[in-house]
GROMACS .gro file of C-alpha atoms in nm:
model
  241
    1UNK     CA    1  10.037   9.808   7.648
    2UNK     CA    2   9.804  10.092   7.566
    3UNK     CA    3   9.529   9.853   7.531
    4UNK     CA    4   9.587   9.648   7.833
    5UNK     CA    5   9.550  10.046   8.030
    6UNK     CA    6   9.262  10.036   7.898
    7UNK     CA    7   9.101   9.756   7.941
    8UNK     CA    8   9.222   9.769   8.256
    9UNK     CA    9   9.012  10.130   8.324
   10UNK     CA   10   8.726   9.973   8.209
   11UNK     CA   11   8.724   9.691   8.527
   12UNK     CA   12   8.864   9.963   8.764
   13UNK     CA   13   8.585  10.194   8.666
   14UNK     CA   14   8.306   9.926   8.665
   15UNK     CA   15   8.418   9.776   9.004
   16UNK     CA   16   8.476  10.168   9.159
   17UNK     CA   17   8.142  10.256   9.078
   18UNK     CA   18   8.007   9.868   9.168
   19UNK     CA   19   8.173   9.887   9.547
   20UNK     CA   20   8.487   9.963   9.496
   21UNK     CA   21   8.864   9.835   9.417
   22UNK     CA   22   8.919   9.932   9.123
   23UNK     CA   23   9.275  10.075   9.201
   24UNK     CA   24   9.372   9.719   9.306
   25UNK     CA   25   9.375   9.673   8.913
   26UNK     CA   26   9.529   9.991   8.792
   27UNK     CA   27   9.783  10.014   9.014
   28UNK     CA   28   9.946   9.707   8.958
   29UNK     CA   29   9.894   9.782   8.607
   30UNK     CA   30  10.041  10.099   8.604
   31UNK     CA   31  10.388   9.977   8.808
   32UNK     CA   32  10.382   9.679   8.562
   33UNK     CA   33  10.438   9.938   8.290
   34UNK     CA   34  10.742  10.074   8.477
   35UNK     CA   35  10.584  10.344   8.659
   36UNK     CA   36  10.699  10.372   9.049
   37UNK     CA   37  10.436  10.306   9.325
   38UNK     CA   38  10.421  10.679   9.414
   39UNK     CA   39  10.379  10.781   9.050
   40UNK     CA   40  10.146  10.492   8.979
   41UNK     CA   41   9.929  10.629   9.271
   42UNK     CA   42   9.903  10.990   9.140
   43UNK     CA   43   9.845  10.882   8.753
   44UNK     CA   44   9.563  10.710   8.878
   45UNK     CA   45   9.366  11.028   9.015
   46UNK     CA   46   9.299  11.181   8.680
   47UNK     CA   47   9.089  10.853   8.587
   48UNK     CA   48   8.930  10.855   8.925
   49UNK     CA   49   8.808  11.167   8.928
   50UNK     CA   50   8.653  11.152   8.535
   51UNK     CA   51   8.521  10.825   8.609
   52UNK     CA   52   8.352  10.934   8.939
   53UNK     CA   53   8.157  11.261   8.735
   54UNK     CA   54   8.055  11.038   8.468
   55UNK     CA   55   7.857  10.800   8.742
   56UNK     CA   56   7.751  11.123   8.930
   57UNK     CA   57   7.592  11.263   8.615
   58UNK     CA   58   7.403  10.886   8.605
   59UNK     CA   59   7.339  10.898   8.952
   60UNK     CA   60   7.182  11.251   8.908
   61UNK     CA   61   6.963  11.130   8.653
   62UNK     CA   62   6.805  10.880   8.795
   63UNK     CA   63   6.775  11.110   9.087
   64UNK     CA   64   6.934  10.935   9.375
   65UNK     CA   65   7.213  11.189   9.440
   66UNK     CA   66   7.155  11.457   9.754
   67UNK     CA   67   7.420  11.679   9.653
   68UNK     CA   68   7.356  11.895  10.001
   69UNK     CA   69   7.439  11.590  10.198
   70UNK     CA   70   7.652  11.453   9.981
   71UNK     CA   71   7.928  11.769  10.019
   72UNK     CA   72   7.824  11.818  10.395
   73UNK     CA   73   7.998  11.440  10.390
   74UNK     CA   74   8.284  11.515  10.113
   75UNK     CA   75   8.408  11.815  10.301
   76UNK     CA   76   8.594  11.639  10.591
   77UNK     CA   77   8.710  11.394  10.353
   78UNK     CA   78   8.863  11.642  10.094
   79UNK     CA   79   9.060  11.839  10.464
   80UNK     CA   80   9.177  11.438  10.563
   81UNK     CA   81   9.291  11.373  10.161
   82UNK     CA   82   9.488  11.680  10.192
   83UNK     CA   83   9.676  11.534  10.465
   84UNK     CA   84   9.710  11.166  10.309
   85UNK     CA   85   9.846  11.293   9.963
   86UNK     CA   86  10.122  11.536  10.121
   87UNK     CA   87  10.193  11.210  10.266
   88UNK     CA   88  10.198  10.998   9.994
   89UNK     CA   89  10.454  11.200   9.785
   90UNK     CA   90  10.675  11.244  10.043
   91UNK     CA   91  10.730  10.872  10.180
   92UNK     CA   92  10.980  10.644  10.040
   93UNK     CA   93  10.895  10.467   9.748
   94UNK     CA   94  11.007  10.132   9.862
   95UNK     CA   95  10.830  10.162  10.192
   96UNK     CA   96  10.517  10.300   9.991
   97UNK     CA   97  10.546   9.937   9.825
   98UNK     CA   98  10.511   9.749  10.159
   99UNK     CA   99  10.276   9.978  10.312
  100UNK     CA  100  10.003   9.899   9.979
  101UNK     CA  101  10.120   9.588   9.945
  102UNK     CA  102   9.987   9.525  10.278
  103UNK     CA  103   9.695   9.731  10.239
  104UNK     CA  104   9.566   9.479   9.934
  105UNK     CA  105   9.643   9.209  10.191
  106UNK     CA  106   9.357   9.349  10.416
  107UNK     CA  107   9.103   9.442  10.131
  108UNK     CA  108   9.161   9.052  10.039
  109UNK     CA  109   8.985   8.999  10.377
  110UNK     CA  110   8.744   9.265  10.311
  111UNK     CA  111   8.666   9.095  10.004
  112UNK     CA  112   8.588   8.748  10.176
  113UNK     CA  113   8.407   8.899  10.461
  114UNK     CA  114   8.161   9.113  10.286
  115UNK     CA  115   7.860   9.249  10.468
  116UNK     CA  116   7.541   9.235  10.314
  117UNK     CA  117   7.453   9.621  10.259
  118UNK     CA  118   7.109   9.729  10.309
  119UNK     CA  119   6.852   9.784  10.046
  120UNK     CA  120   6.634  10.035  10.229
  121UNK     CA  121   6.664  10.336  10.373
  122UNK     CA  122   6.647  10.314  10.727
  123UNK     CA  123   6.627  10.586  11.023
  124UNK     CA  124   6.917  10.669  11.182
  125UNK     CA  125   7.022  10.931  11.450
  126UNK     CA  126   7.273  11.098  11.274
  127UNK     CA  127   7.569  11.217  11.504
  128UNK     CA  128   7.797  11.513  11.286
  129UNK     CA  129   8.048  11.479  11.547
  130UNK     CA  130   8.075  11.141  11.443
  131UNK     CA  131   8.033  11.126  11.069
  132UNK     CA  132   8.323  11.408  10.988
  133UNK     CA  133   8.575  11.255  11.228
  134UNK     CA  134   8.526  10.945  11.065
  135UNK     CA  135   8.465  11.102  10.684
  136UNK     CA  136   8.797  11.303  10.783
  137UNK     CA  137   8.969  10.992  10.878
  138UNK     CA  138   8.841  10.827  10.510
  139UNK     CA  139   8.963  11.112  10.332
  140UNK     CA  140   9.363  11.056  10.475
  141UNK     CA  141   9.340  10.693  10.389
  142UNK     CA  142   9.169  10.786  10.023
  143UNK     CA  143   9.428  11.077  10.000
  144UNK     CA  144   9.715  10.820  10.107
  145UNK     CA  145   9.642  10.579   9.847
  146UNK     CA  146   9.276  10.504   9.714
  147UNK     CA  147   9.325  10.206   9.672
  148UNK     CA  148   8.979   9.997   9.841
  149UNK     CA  149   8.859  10.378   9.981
  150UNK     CA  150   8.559  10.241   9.835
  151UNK     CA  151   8.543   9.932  10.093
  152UNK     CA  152   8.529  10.219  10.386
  153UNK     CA  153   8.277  10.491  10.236
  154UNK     CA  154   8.042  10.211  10.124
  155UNK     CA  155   7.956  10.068  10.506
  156UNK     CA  156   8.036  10.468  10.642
  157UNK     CA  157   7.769  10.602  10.447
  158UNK     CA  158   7.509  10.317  10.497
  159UNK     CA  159   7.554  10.322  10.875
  160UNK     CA  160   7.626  10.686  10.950
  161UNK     CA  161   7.332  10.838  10.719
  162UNK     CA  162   7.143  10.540  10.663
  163UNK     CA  163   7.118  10.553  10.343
  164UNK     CA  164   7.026  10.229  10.086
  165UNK     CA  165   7.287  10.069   9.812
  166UNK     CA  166   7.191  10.294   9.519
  167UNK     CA  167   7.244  10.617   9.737
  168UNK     CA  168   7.528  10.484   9.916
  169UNK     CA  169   7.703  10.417   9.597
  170UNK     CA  170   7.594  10.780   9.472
  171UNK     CA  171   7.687  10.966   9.773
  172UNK     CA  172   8.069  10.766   9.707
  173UNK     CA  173   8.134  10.892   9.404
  174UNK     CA  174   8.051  11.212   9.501
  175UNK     CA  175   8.303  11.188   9.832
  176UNK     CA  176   8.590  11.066   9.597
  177UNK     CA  177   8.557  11.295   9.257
  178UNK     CA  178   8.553  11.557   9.552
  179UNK     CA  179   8.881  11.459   9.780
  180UNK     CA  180   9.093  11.340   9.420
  181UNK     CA  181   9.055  11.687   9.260
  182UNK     CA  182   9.272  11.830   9.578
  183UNK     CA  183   9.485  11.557   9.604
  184UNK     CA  184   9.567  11.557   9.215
  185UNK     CA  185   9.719  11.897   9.230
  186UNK     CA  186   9.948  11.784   9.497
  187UNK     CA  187  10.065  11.477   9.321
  188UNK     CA  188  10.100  11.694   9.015
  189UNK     CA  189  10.289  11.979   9.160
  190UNK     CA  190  10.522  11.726   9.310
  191UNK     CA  191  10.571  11.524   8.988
  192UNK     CA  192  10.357  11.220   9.048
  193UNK     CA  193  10.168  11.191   8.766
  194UNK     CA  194  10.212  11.026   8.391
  195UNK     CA  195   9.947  11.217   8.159
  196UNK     CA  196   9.972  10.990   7.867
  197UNK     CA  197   9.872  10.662   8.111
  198UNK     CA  198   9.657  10.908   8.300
  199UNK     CA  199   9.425  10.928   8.039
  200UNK     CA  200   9.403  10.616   7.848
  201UNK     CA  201   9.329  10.468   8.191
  202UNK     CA  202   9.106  10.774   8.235
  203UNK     CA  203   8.920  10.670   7.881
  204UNK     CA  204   8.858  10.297   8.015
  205UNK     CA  205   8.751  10.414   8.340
  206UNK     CA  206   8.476  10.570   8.269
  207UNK     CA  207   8.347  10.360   7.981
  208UNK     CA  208   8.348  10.109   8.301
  209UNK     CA  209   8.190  10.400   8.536
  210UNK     CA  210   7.934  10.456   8.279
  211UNK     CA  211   7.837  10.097   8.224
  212UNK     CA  212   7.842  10.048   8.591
  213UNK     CA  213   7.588  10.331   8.666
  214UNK     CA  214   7.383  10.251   8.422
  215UNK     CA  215   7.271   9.925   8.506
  216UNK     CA  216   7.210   9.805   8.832
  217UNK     CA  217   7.449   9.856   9.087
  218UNK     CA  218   7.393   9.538   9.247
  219UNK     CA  219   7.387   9.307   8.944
  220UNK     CA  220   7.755   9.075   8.918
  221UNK     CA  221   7.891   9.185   9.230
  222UNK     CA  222   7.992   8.835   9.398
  223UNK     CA  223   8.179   8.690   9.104
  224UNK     CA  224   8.344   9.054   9.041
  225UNK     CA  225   8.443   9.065   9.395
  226UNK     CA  226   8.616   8.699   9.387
  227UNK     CA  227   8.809   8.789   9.087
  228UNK     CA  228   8.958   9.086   9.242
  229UNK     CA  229   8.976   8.896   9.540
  230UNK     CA  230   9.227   8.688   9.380
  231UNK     CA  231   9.417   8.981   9.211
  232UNK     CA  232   9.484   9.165   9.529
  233UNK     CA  233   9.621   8.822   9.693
  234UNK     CA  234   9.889   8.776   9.438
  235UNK     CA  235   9.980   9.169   9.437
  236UNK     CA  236  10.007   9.204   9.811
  237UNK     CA  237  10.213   8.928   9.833
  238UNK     CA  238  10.440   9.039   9.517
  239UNK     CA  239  10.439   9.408   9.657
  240UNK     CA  240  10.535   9.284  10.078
  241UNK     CA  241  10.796   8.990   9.971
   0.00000   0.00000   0.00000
């Protein structure tokens, strides 16, 4: 069982970093253990959020990380994840079911229907108003559950700041190590989290985050996109019926 956490971080961390996802693996991992939904979803923050520094310190390094945009972006989502975490531990845990169970059902579209993301920067007229309602509006989904969050900052950040794939990706990871260090404590404080899962998921994760970051960001994403593709089918279904 320990093994299979692990392996599973290492996808989860390698598709996070890649596009995103990666909690469509670990959290049907995780409640396949035993663990309820609503614990599931707050051992899986720990992980997150040392996966996500491990890809910002490779991001850093190769120098495609704006950390002055990047928090000017992470601070409306950290206020929204706030909001979607006090949420989270609070609703019940069969109805928390249903709600990601659905949720997987919509990244499965997501999946099919990917957009091609740019691989330039381009100009755009950046409008603040704009980007923190909607960066706000990330952070209570990401908060919620994280699950796909990835799927929403991706096209977010490449429209709203125009930035290309590589930054995109950096400016992500950024967002979410941000939002999950708030939203951890919550899920702690109210109980949510398994440590021992926590961080043998967290080990795997950013093995995968490393890996990921390392080498090129666009390299395997199709086929890694149909297999999860095919996961998140089958676990929406399992977790709405």
């Amino acid at each position: 069982m320990i093994v299979l956490v692990f392996l599973g971080g290492i996808l989860a961390g390698f598709l996070n970093v890649l596009a995103g996802g990666g909690s469509m693996i670990t959290l049907p991992i995780l409640t396949a253990l035993g663990l309820g939904i609503d614990v599931a979803n707050g051992t899986n923050r720990i992980a997150i959020i040392l996966q996500n520094l491990v890809a910002i310190e490779r991001f850093k390094a190769k120098k495609v990380l704006k950390i002055k945009e990047a928090i000017l972006v992470a601070l409306p989502a950290i206020v929204g994840a706030i909001l979607g975490s006090s949420i989270a531990v609070q609703i019940e845990k069969e109805m928390l079911q249903k709600i990601v169970g659905v949720i997987f059902l919509v990244m499965a579209v997501s999946l099919v229907w990917k957009p091609r993301i740019w691989l330039e920067d381009r100009f755009v007229k950046r409008n603040w108003v704009l980007i923190y309602i909607v960066f706000f509006l990330i952070g209570i989904y990401g908060g919620f559950i994280q699950a796909g969050v990835g799927f929403l900052l991706m096209p977010a950040i490449a429209l709203l700041l125009g930035y290309e794939l590589v930054k995109t990706n950096a400016v992500k990871v950024f967002i979410v190590a941000s939002y999950n260090i708030i939203s951890l404590v919550i899920f702690i404080l109210n109980g949510k989290v398994n440590f021992l899962y926590s961080f043998i998921l967290a080990l795997g994760n950013m093995t995968g985050a490393w890996l990921a970051a390392t080498f090129s960001i666009k390299k395997g994403a199709n086929w890694v996109r149909w297999i999860v593709f095919t996961a998140v089918i089958v676990v929406g279904i399992r977790y709405v019926f």
